[in-house]
Amino acid sequence: DHGKSTLIQALTGTHPDRLKEEREREMTIDLGFAWMTLPGKEGEAGEEIGIVDVPGHRDFIENMLAGVGGIDAVLFVVAADEGIMPQTREHLAILNILQIQGGVVALTKIDLVEDAEWLDLIEEDLRQAFQGTILAEAPIVRVSARAGTGLDQLRTALRDCLADRPPKADIGRPRLPVDRIFTIAGFGTVVTGTLTDGHLRLGDEVEILPAGLRGRVRGLQTHKQKETLATPGSRTAINISGVTVEEIQRGDVVCHPGAYRPTRLLDVHFQLLADASQPVKHNTMVKFFTGAAESVARLRLLGIEELKPGEAGWLQLELSQPVTVVRGDRYILRRPSPGETLGGGVIVDPAPKGHHKRFDPAALARLDSLRQGTPADILLQAMLALGAASIREVQARSSLQKSSADEALRELLSAGLILPLDGTDSSLVTSETQMISRSYWEQLRERARQEVDRYHQNNPLRLGIPREELKSRLKNSPAFTPRLFNALVSSLVAADELEERGALVMQRGRQIQFTPQQQQRLGILLQKFAAAPYTPPSAKESATEVGDDLLAALIDTGELVSVGQDVLFRSTDYERLVAEIRRLLEARGTLSAAEVRDHFNTSRKYALALLEHLDATGLTQRVGDVRRLR
């Protein structure tokens, strides 16, 4: 009743409550979704953001937990006529545990409060409650969703809160925790969630864990807009072929086949809330929440007999249902009955080999080390920071000892998270082998494809983008070198995703399509070339006849050959000229420009341009005033 859903409707125009019961009770029960465009800065276009509306009522806290896994910031709503409630504090504690970095506080329903001093008191209460939490520095914006008061200020505060957030990392291993499943007539199964750790492309084969179901991406949408590529951090809807709605449930994870393995055993670091009602003891049964998943778990305390309110320690969790997680994921534990949020923390080992002895110093020391980051994590971060670099440079950047760095390198190569730039077999790499992270490599490949597609859209009469122009468009990427560019283009050509013809790069099978009117104009020009094959229209005259774009298309497709700044020949005439010059040189040994001019009954302009062109291509060599075969 603090007005979250009403506020979201006022901001976005979309009411996030989907269920009939929610509308009737005026209470959010399940997750709702909306989106909006934030105001831009200084004439720039504003960023589009997605909003997950989660239940506020304490009876639906567990539904709330399914919606906060992938968020960048929180819009924390408190009603001015009620102030801080018990569920307000519980939600704040959960956000703290999950380490949601920052947000904005909306003090709603100010139209119901006539006393300005009361609003000041409520703000003071909020500031005290936020001390030492992620919202300690958050701006508080007074709003009325019904009157529209403060909405522009709230939008600006959200923009400023999100302005400096770095883009979500793309490590080439996409996973989407499913928070909603439904079907659309004519399309089939659709799942939604927040995509992390990698991108998904239309047509990708996917696996749904933990069941191991296989399907294919039939469609992608973000904010109801069709996409061919979904990027990390985006709210994504996936139309999946090959699976039914009944086979998927909330908490499942959509990923690339073989990228992740479900687990029932986890090593975690845990912080018990200071206001927990009682200590946590060994073998306590709890509810475990991470991403959109939920499972009952048995809690094994490591190194201590019990954990008192406010204390932190190590746990091993035995889950009743498998989950798909990675090291570094955050989680929440709740007491099943009576319902109470106990605390949470971070997963440090998603796949321990077995049960630890509870008081084993070596096991506890290993967990402490894992919490700081494994050598493989450190090496991968160094690789991501460098973009593309030699193994020697990456290891130096990581500051790891050589033995640890070598082991980490083998682990990352085996997992496919880093790759030799030149395709060298991983067993043959040396300290000077150039490496690149899979995520950066995939980002570059995607950017190159997008730039080629964009060039085709903007230049429909050009066969392809010149290599140098494509390189220039990509050069603001980290550590972008000619060697990296050449490897990138070669990789895309080898995978049949792009094609090279001479100095042009294009979509596979690219053909220029001329309209009937364009074909008519080109036919007239080519007739003039046919009428005077050795003294054809100049490039300038041809451009005047058909336009620069159509003339460039004739050159790109090979219909015309440019042999100088202003000299063109039809390809058939050019081949005849070259063959005849070769025959004459073989017979005579040398040829002058005047001899070429007279033999073909052309002018000196055309003869000189052709001979200089043949010098440049390597067929002939100039010696004084004559040419010889090279």
XYZ file of C-alpha atoms in Angstrom:
630
model
C 0.000 0.000 0.000
C 2.920 2.401 -0.389
C 1.966 3.032 -4.017
C 4.788 1.318 -5.928
C 2.693 0.050 -8.826
C 0.790 3.336 -9.116
C 4.111 5.175 -9.228
C 5.448 2.867 -11.954
C 2.309 3.448 -14.010
C 2.746 7.221 -13.629
C 6.406 6.984 -14.717
C 6.028 4.511 -17.584
C 2.386 4.434 -18.656
C 2.322 0.692 -17.902
C 0.599 -0.780 -14.848
C 2.850 -3.670 -13.775
C 0.177 -5.684 -11.938
C -0.800 -8.444 -14.383
C -3.028 -10.677 -12.239
C -6.763 -10.166 -11.677
C -6.292 -10.782 -7.943
C -3.620 -8.065 -7.816
C -5.950 -5.525 -9.397
C -8.852 -6.477 -7.128
C -6.781 -6.358 -3.919
C -4.679 -3.390 -5.119
C -1.632 -5.317 -3.969
C 1.334 -6.645 -5.950
C 1.595 -10.403 -5.430
C 3.952 -11.492 -8.208
C 6.606 -9.773 -10.293
C 5.537 -7.023 -12.661
C 7.485 -5.420 -15.471
C 7.622 -2.047 -17.228
C 10.143 0.193 -18.947
C 10.774 3.843 -19.608
C 13.178 6.248 -21.304
C 15.102 8.487 -18.936
C 15.690 12.155 -19.747
C 18.905 12.745 -21.687
C 21.725 15.129 -20.819
C 22.408 18.256 -22.905
C 20.454 17.220 -25.966
C 21.551 13.563 -25.848
C 19.004 10.772 -26.185
C 17.946 9.287 -22.869
C 18.700 5.709 -21.910
C 15.920 3.116 -21.889
C 15.678 1.169 -18.630
C 13.645 -1.819 -17.523
C 11.776 -1.907 -14.216
C 10.957 -4.985 -12.131
C 8.080 -4.237 -9.741
C 8.360 -6.595 -6.762
C 5.802 -7.287 -4.013
C 6.173 -5.097 -0.942
C 3.881 -6.993 1.429
C 5.785 -9.259 3.815
C 3.525 -12.203 2.902
C 5.099 -12.115 -0.573
C 8.752 -11.514 0.324
C 9.760 -14.736 -1.403
C 8.256 -13.546 -4.683
C 10.164 -10.301 -4.172
C 13.426 -12.248 -3.946
C 12.880 -13.685 -7.443
C 12.926 -10.190 -8.933
C 15.988 -8.508 -7.464
C 18.747 -10.765 -8.770
C 19.852 -8.806 -11.838
C 19.077 -5.191 -10.986
C 21.508 -2.270 -11.257
C 19.797 0.028 -8.752
C 16.746 0.195 -6.507
C 13.825 2.613 -6.548
C 12.915 2.359 -2.845
C 9.328 3.472 -2.184
C 8.037 4.699 1.198
C 4.599 6.264 1.670
C 4.634 9.687 3.350
C 1.442 8.964 5.323
C 2.839 5.746 6.862
C 6.619 6.044 6.947
C 8.943 3.109 7.653
C 7.171 -0.237 8.152
C 8.600 -3.627 9.225
C 8.701 -4.841 5.604
C 10.576 -1.644 4.675
C 13.424 -2.689 6.974
C 13.358 -6.288 5.743
C 13.581 -5.195 2.098
C 16.446 -2.859 2.979
C 18.290 -5.699 4.717
C 17.851 -7.917 1.659
C 19.176 -5.212 -0.696
C 22.159 -4.772 1.612
C 22.932 -8.493 1.558
C 22.677 -8.570 -2.237
C 24.939 -5.492 -2.433
C 22.722 -3.617 -4.868
C 24.953 -0.617 -5.458
C 22.864 2.477 -4.956
C 19.431 3.749 -5.718
C 16.834 6.468 -5.319
C 14.216 6.813 -2.580
C 10.704 7.908 -3.571
C 8.680 9.419 -0.716
C 5.211 8.866 -2.193
C 1.670 10.034 -1.457
C 2.801 13.496 -0.402
C -0.614 14.755 -1.577
C -2.100 13.003 1.493
C 0.103 14.961 3.918
C -0.689 18.637 4.502
C 1.952 19.256 7.187
C 5.381 19.958 5.639
C 7.058 19.327 9.003
C 5.685 15.783 8.941
C 7.486 15.163 5.637
C 10.704 16.490 7.173
C 10.290 14.063 10.104
C 9.701 11.125 7.739
C 12.844 12.027 5.781
C 14.845 12.176 9.013
C 13.553 8.719 10.005
C 14.610 7.422 6.592
C 18.095 8.903 6.868
C 18.562 7.212 10.234
C 17.305 3.879 8.884
C 19.640 4.129 5.878
C 22.807 4.768 7.892
C 25.430 2.141 7.102
C 23.369 0.697 4.212
C 23.575 0.884 0.416
C 21.050 3.752 0.522
C 23.017 5.935 2.944
C 23.762 8.499 0.205
C 20.630 7.950 -1.880
C 18.603 11.043 -2.824
C 15.070 11.257 -1.401
C 12.530 12.634 -3.881
C 9.056 13.691 -2.733
C 6.402 12.592 -5.241
C 2.702 12.174 -5.771
C 1.908 9.645 -8.478
C -1.715 10.786 -8.700
C -0.968 14.531 -8.889
C 2.246 14.102 -10.914
C 4.268 16.105 -8.384
C 8.003 15.385 -8.390
C 7.935 12.848 -11.245
C 10.373 14.828 -13.424
C 12.771 15.186 -10.480
C 12.472 11.433 -9.864
C 13.302 10.626 -13.489
C 16.343 12.896 -13.326
C 17.485 11.286 -10.045
C 17.214 7.829 -11.648
C 19.217 9.009 -14.658
C 21.961 10.420 -12.423
C 22.010 7.238 -10.313
C 22.539 5.031 -13.378
C 24.778 7.395 -15.353
C 28.134 6.008 -14.243
C 27.256 2.325 -14.185
C 29.673 0.334 -16.358
C 28.098 -2.022 -18.909
C 27.535 -5.564 -17.685
C 30.456 -7.851 -18.445
C 30.165 -10.148 -21.449
C 32.338 -13.190 -20.735
C 30.801 -15.267 -23.499
C 28.747 -17.530 -21.175
C 25.170 -16.182 -21.241
C 22.686 -17.247 -18.588
C 19.163 -16.069 -18.025
C 17.468 -16.959 -14.718
C 13.820 -17.481 -15.678
C 11.353 -15.385 -13.676
C 8.299 -15.746 -15.903
C 7.028 -18.428 -18.298
C 4.073 -18.151 -20.666
C 2.909 -19.077 -24.142
C 1.877 -16.975 -27.135
C -0.465 -18.420 -29.744
C 1.441 -19.148 -32.932
C 4.835 -18.750 -31.264
C 4.910 -21.178 -28.359
C 6.995 -21.025 -25.195
C 8.325 -17.688 -23.969
C 10.500 -17.104 -20.895
C 11.702 -13.811 -19.448
C 14.535 -12.785 -17.155
C 17.592 -10.558 -16.874
C 20.419 -11.785 -19.103
C 23.913 -11.901 -17.566
C 27.481 -12.943 -18.450
C 27.041 -13.102 -22.212
C 24.800 -12.437 -25.199
C 22.186 -14.563 -26.918
C 21.595 -14.489 -30.650
C 18.594 -15.417 -32.748
C 18.974 -19.069 -33.757
C 21.269 -20.022 -30.861
C 20.879 -23.506 -29.446
C 20.159 -23.276 -25.725
C 19.959 -25.557 -22.732
C 17.475 -25.135 -19.883
C 18.983 -26.161 -16.557
C 18.754 -28.047 -14.278
C 16.628 -30.396 -16.418
C 19.049 -30.273 -19.360
C 16.318 -29.601 -21.937
C 17.513 -28.445 -25.361
C 15.825 -25.841 -27.546
C 16.569 -23.053 -29.987
C 16.091 -19.291 -29.786
C 13.207 -18.603 -32.118
C 12.746 -14.958 -31.125
C 14.219 -12.296 -28.837
C 12.585 -9.188 -27.419
C 13.655 -6.414 -25.073
C 10.869 -4.092 -23.922
C 8.607 -5.628 -26.612
C 11.060 -4.681 -29.369
C 12.309 -7.526 -31.567
C 16.069 -8.063 -31.401
C 18.547 -10.291 -33.200
C 20.955 -10.013 -30.257
C 20.271 -9.744 -26.510
C 23.092 -8.231 -24.452
C 24.081 -8.670 -20.783
C 22.041 -6.620 -18.358
C 18.951 -6.437 -20.567
C 15.469 -7.587 -19.623
C 14.998 -10.275 -22.250
C 12.089 -12.358 -23.502
C 13.106 -15.534 -25.350
C 10.774 -17.496 -27.610
C 12.199 -21.022 -27.368
C 11.294 -23.791 -29.806
C 11.471 -27.442 -28.785
C 10.260 -27.108 -25.173
C 6.843 -26.657 -23.592
C 5.686 -24.285 -20.872
C 5.062 -27.241 -18.561
C 8.725 -28.308 -18.779
C 10.099 -25.002 -17.442
C 9.673 -23.381 -14.051
C 10.734 -20.161 -12.357
C 14.368 -20.372 -11.296
C 15.502 -22.450 -14.280
C 18.437 -21.017 -16.216
C 18.670 -20.642 -20.002
C 22.265 -20.898 -21.267
C 24.413 -22.266 -24.052
C 24.693 -26.072 -24.008
C 27.441 -27.312 -21.714
C 28.293 -23.855 -20.337
C 27.107 -24.536 -16.766
C 26.427 -27.467 -14.470
C 23.664 -27.570 -11.849
C 24.660 -28.296 -8.269
C 23.098 -29.349 -4.959
C 26.117 -28.555 -2.770
C 27.481 -25.046 -2.194
C 30.228 -23.445 -0.120
C 29.125 -19.952 0.920
C 30.101 -17.060 3.123
C 27.162 -16.030 5.316
C 26.220 -12.936 7.318
C 23.457 -13.400 9.905
C 21.393 -10.228 10.285
C 21.954 -8.325 13.514
C 18.223 -8.299 14.256
C 17.722 -12.033 13.622
C 15.393 -13.510 16.254
C 17.831 -16.268 17.296
C 21.239 -17.799 16.520
C 21.722 -20.205 13.619
C 22.703 -23.750 14.540
C 24.262 -26.625 12.607
C 21.835 -28.690 10.484
C 19.160 -25.963 10.481
C 16.693 -26.254 7.585
C 16.410 -23.014 5.602
C 15.048 -21.652 2.344
C 17.732 -20.671 -0.173
C 17.178 -17.958 -2.812
C 19.470 -16.886 -5.653
C 18.640 -15.328 -9.021
C 15.049 -16.439 -9.544
C 15.603 -19.853 -7.945
C 14.379 -21.171 -4.611
C 15.234 -24.403 -2.802
C 14.998 -25.896 0.663
C 18.480 -26.452 2.098
C 20.202 -28.013 5.094
C 22.748 -25.660 6.581
C 26.115 -27.050 7.736
C 28.124 -24.683 9.933
C 31.889 -24.793 9.345
C 34.407 -23.911 12.033
C 31.866 -22.934 14.729
C 29.028 -24.488 16.707
C 26.545 -21.665 16.204
C 26.308 -18.260 14.572
C 24.927 -15.412 16.669
C 22.969 -12.403 15.302
C 25.325 -10.006 13.533
C 28.079 -12.613 13.078
C 29.509 -13.968 9.807
C 30.927 -17.383 8.976
C 31.273 -20.246 6.526
C 28.438 -22.585 5.544
C 28.025 -25.580 3.344
C 24.501 -25.823 1.948
C 22.865 -29.094 0.867
C 19.993 -28.221 -1.482
C 16.883 -30.285 -2.106
C 16.703 -28.971 -5.686
C 19.686 -28.337 -7.996
C 20.488 -24.729 -8.909
C 22.699 -23.169 -11.588
C 25.109 -20.644 -10.064
C 28.689 -19.399 -10.363
C 31.253 -18.192 -7.888
C 30.438 -14.657 -6.805
C 26.654 -14.989 -7.052
C 24.826 -13.604 -4.031
C 22.048 -15.380 -2.153
C 19.502 -15.015 0.663
C 18.537 -17.486 3.409
C 15.139 -17.408 5.131
C 13.674 -19.419 7.977
C 10.732 -21.468 6.629
C 8.448 -21.110 9.643
C 7.811 -18.644 11.010
C 8.950 -16.770 7.891
C 12.010 -14.628 8.588
C 14.953 -13.371 6.529
C 18.086 -14.674 8.248
C 20.762 -13.120 6.075
C 22.869 -14.107 3.106
C 26.158 -13.562 1.375
C 28.235 -14.777 -1.530
C 28.813 -18.182 -3.144
C 32.532 -18.977 -3.149
C 32.476 -22.537 -4.538
C 29.480 -23.690 -6.605
C 30.817 -27.231 -6.962
C 32.756 -28.467 -3.897
C 34.010 -32.028 -4.299
C 32.170 -33.235 -1.199
C 31.335 -32.531 2.410
C 34.027 -30.734 4.380
C 35.022 -31.790 7.848
C 33.408 -29.065 9.889
C 36.518 -28.030 11.788
C 39.179 -28.727 9.126
C 41.640 -25.744 9.145
C 42.785 -26.530 5.591
C 39.222 -26.402 4.242
C 38.568 -23.085 5.992
C 41.849 -21.635 4.699
C 40.929 -22.698 1.157
C 37.540 -20.972 1.462
C 39.221 -17.778 2.657
C 41.516 -17.919 -0.367
C 38.603 -18.519 -2.768
C 36.759 -15.541 -1.339
C 39.639 -13.298 -2.379
C 39.526 -14.696 -5.925
C 41.121 -17.675 -7.636
C 44.277 -17.275 -9.759
C 42.107 -17.983 -12.815
C 39.760 -15.135 -11.865
C 42.690 -12.749 -11.438
C 44.293 -13.774 -14.742
C 40.986 -13.432 -16.600
C 40.473 -9.927 -15.200
C 43.966 -9.017 -16.400
C 43.113 -10.388 -19.846
C 39.846 -8.420 -19.946
C 41.682 -5.229 -18.985
C 44.337 -5.651 -21.706
C 41.978 -6.638 -24.539
C 44.513 -8.578 -26.617
C 48.053 -9.227 -25.401
C 50.786 -11.821 -25.133
C 50.755 -14.377 -22.337
C 53.837 -12.680 -20.923
C 52.002 -9.334 -20.726
C 48.896 -10.879 -19.163
C 50.866 -12.709 -16.499
C 52.811 -9.549 -15.679
C 49.562 -7.598 -15.341
C 48.108 -10.234 -13.000
C 51.094 -10.057 -10.559
C 50.718 -13.797 -9.970
C 53.653 -16.093 -9.282
C 54.646 -17.993 -12.419
C 53.481 -21.396 -11.158
C 50.053 -20.026 -10.207
C 49.799 -18.075 -13.468
C 50.676 -21.134 -15.564
C 48.049 -23.241 -13.804
C 45.449 -20.470 -14.173
C 46.306 -20.167 -17.869
C 45.738 -23.898 -18.424
C 42.404 -23.655 -16.595
C 41.195 -20.698 -18.668
C 42.324 -22.293 -21.949
C 40.592 -25.546 -21.040
C 37.360 -23.694 -20.209
C 37.586 -21.733 -23.465
C 37.499 -18.381 -21.644
C 40.669 -17.153 -23.384
C 41.814 -17.974 -26.916
C 45.033 -17.780 -28.957
C 44.504 -14.930 -31.410
C 46.047 -16.769 -34.356
C 44.234 -20.054 -33.685
C 47.350 -21.790 -32.345
C 46.629 -25.095 -30.644
C 46.387 -24.387 -26.902
C 49.043 -27.007 -26.194
C 51.560 -25.086 -28.329
C 51.223 -21.602 -26.855
C 54.349 -19.775 -25.711
C 54.932 -16.687 -23.598
C 54.725 -14.531 -26.749
C 51.500 -16.060 -28.079
C 48.890 -13.334 -28.492
C 45.761 -14.103 -26.449
C 42.281 -12.623 -26.239
C 39.362 -13.273 -23.912
C 36.448 -15.088 -25.503
C 34.073 -12.348 -24.347
C 36.099 -9.544 -25.988
C 36.554 -11.650 -29.127
C 32.797 -12.247 -29.391
C 32.120 -8.549 -28.804
C 34.500 -7.630 -31.637
C 32.935 -10.188 -33.971
C 29.485 -8.819 -33.212
C 30.615 -5.215 -33.715
C 32.218 -6.107 -37.048
C 29.021 -7.818 -38.249
C 26.947 -4.838 -37.117
C 29.222 -2.347 -38.878
C 29.037 -4.334 -42.126
C 25.231 -4.587 -41.827
C 24.989 -0.841 -41.111
C 27.174 -0.040 -44.114
C 24.936 -2.138 -46.393
C 21.816 -0.405 -45.068
C 23.292 3.053 -45.630
C 24.967 2.196 -48.961
C 22.665 -0.203 -50.841
C 24.550 0.365 -54.109
C 27.965 -0.524 -52.688
C 29.013 -4.139 -52.762
C 30.910 -3.985 -49.463
C 32.697 -1.804 -46.967
C 36.385 -1.138 -47.707
C 38.628 -2.996 -45.268
C 40.314 0.212 -44.142
C 36.987 1.858 -43.386
C 35.861 -1.155 -41.349
C 39.155 -1.062 -39.459
C 38.669 2.641 -38.762
C 35.165 2.026 -37.393
C 36.476 -0.611 -34.987
C 39.722 1.063 -33.937
C 38.329 2.575 -30.692
C 38.193 -0.949 -29.218
C 40.831 -1.711 -26.540
C 44.231 -2.840 -27.829
C 42.941 -2.829 -31.402
C 45.883 -3.530 -33.715
C 46.164 -4.415 -37.436
C 47.044 -7.949 -36.344
C 43.849 -8.197 -34.298
C 41.809 -6.756 -37.179
C 43.241 -9.217 -39.695
C 42.565 -12.148 -37.366
C 39.029 -10.869 -36.797
C 38.153 -10.604 -40.491
C 39.782 -13.956 -41.272
C 37.767 -15.593 -38.501
C 34.465 -14.196 -39.767
C 35.263 -15.171 -43.361
C 36.289 -18.700 -42.311
C 33.004 -19.062 -40.405
C 31.045 -18.000 -43.536
C 29.626 -15.031 -41.631
C 31.281 -12.442 -43.896
C 32.908 -12.485 -47.309
C 35.941 -10.710 -48.790
C 36.239 -9.656 -52.430
C 39.463 -7.801 -53.028
C 39.610 -4.882 -50.615
C 35.905 -5.117 -49.734
C 34.205 -6.898 -46.829
C 30.523 -7.791 -47.117
C 27.712 -10.057 -45.997
C 27.980 -13.615 -47.276
C 26.492 -13.868 -50.777
C 25.968 -10.128 -51.047
C 24.578 -8.961 -54.397
C 23.615 -5.461 -55.470
C 20.027 -5.203 -56.668
C 19.280 -2.519 -59.257
C 15.842 -1.076 -59.895
C 14.475 -1.190 -63.475
C 15.136 2.546 -63.809
C 18.728 2.123 -62.636
C 19.258 -0.807 -65.011
C 18.022 1.338 -67.894
C 20.500 4.138 -67.072
C 23.353 1.663 -66.708
C 22.467 0.019 -70.026
C 22.757 3.333 -71.838
C 26.176 4.004 -70.281
C 27.520 0.536 -71.066
C 26.418 0.897 -74.691
C 28.700 3.950 -74.908
C 31.565 1.839 -73.515
C 30.829 -0.884 -76.077
C 30.789 1.657 -78.933
C 34.290 2.918 -78.054
C 36.013 0.096 -76.141
C 39.509 1.718 -76.148
C 38.396 5.349 -75.784
C 35.401 4.929 -73.476
C 33.666 7.671 -71.431
C 35.822 9.011 -68.620
C 35.004 8.389 -64.953
C 33.809 11.977 -64.639
C 31.551 11.672 -67.692
C 30.209 8.334 -66.428
C 29.407 9.781 -62.999
C 27.533 12.630 -64.674
C 25.572 10.062 -66.688
C 24.486 7.688 -63.864
C 25.622 9.238 -60.578
C 28.491 8.399 -58.239
C 26.680 5.573 -56.437
C 25.664 3.666 -59.569
C 29.126 4.107 -61.070
C 30.721 2.781 -57.856
C 28.367 -0.201 -58.020
C 29.564 -1.017 -61.553
C 33.186 -0.928 -60.342
C 32.415 -2.966 -57.201
C 30.671 -5.676 -59.207
C 33.559 -5.826 -61.719
C 31.501 -4.627 -64.672
C 33.944 -1.732 -65.023
C 37.659 -1.689 -64.142
C 39.341 1.499 -62.924
C 42.894 1.804 -64.246
C 43.533 5.424 -63.305
C 42.020 8.467 -61.713
C 39.722 9.183 -64.650
C 40.064 6.091 -66.873
C 37.661 3.143 -66.884
C 37.264 0.111 -69.158
C 34.613 -2.569 -69.408
C 36.003 -5.741 -67.809
C 35.853 -7.644 -71.141
C 37.710 -4.836 -72.927
C 40.254 -4.600 -70.109
C 41.001 -8.323 -70.306
C 41.427 -8.057 -74.075
C 43.828 -5.098 -73.663
C 45.948 -6.915 -71.067
C 46.120 -10.119 -73.113
C 47.156 -8.231 -76.260
C 49.851 -6.208 -74.436
C 51.282 -9.430 -72.975
C 51.338 -10.963 -76.509
C 53.052 -7.898 -77.973
C 55.699 -7.823 -75.230
C 56.424 -11.514 -75.645
C 56.874 -10.957 -79.378
C 58.794 -7.652 -79.327
C 60.416 -7.536 -75.883
C 59.515 -3.864 -75.249
C 56.640 -1.455 -75.871
C 56.438 2.330 -75.697
C 53.353 4.322 -74.807
C 53.173 5.602 -78.374
C 53.199 2.022 -79.724
C 50.374 1.047 -77.401
C 48.439 4.170 -78.422
C 48.802 3.423 -82.128
C 48.154 -0.310 -81.832
C 44.790 0.202 -80.143
C 43.941 3.397 -82.006
C 43.407 5.191 -78.693
C 44.807 8.358 -77.139
C 47.938 8.916 -75.051
C 45.746 9.483 -71.966
C 44.355 5.934 -72.121
C 47.656 4.304 -73.104
C 49.622 5.898 -70.254
C 46.927 5.157 -67.661
C 46.806 1.507 -68.735
C 50.595 1.044 -68.720
C 50.996 2.696 -65.297
C 48.234 0.456 -64.016
C 50.019 -2.648 -65.351
C 53.243 -1.455 -63.701
C 51.385 -1.196 -60.399
C 49.813 -4.655 -60.741
C 53.201 -6.207 -61.491
C 52.656 -7.342 -65.073
C 55.074 -4.831 -66.585
C 58.200 -2.920 -65.569
C 59.171 0.510 -66.866
C 62.705 0.842 -68.198
C 63.309 4.378 -69.467
C 60.508 5.132 -71.934
C 59.531 1.508 -72.628
C 57.922 -1.405 -70.780
C 59.097 -4.985 -70.388
C 57.332 -7.982 -68.907
C 58.255 -8.177 -65.254
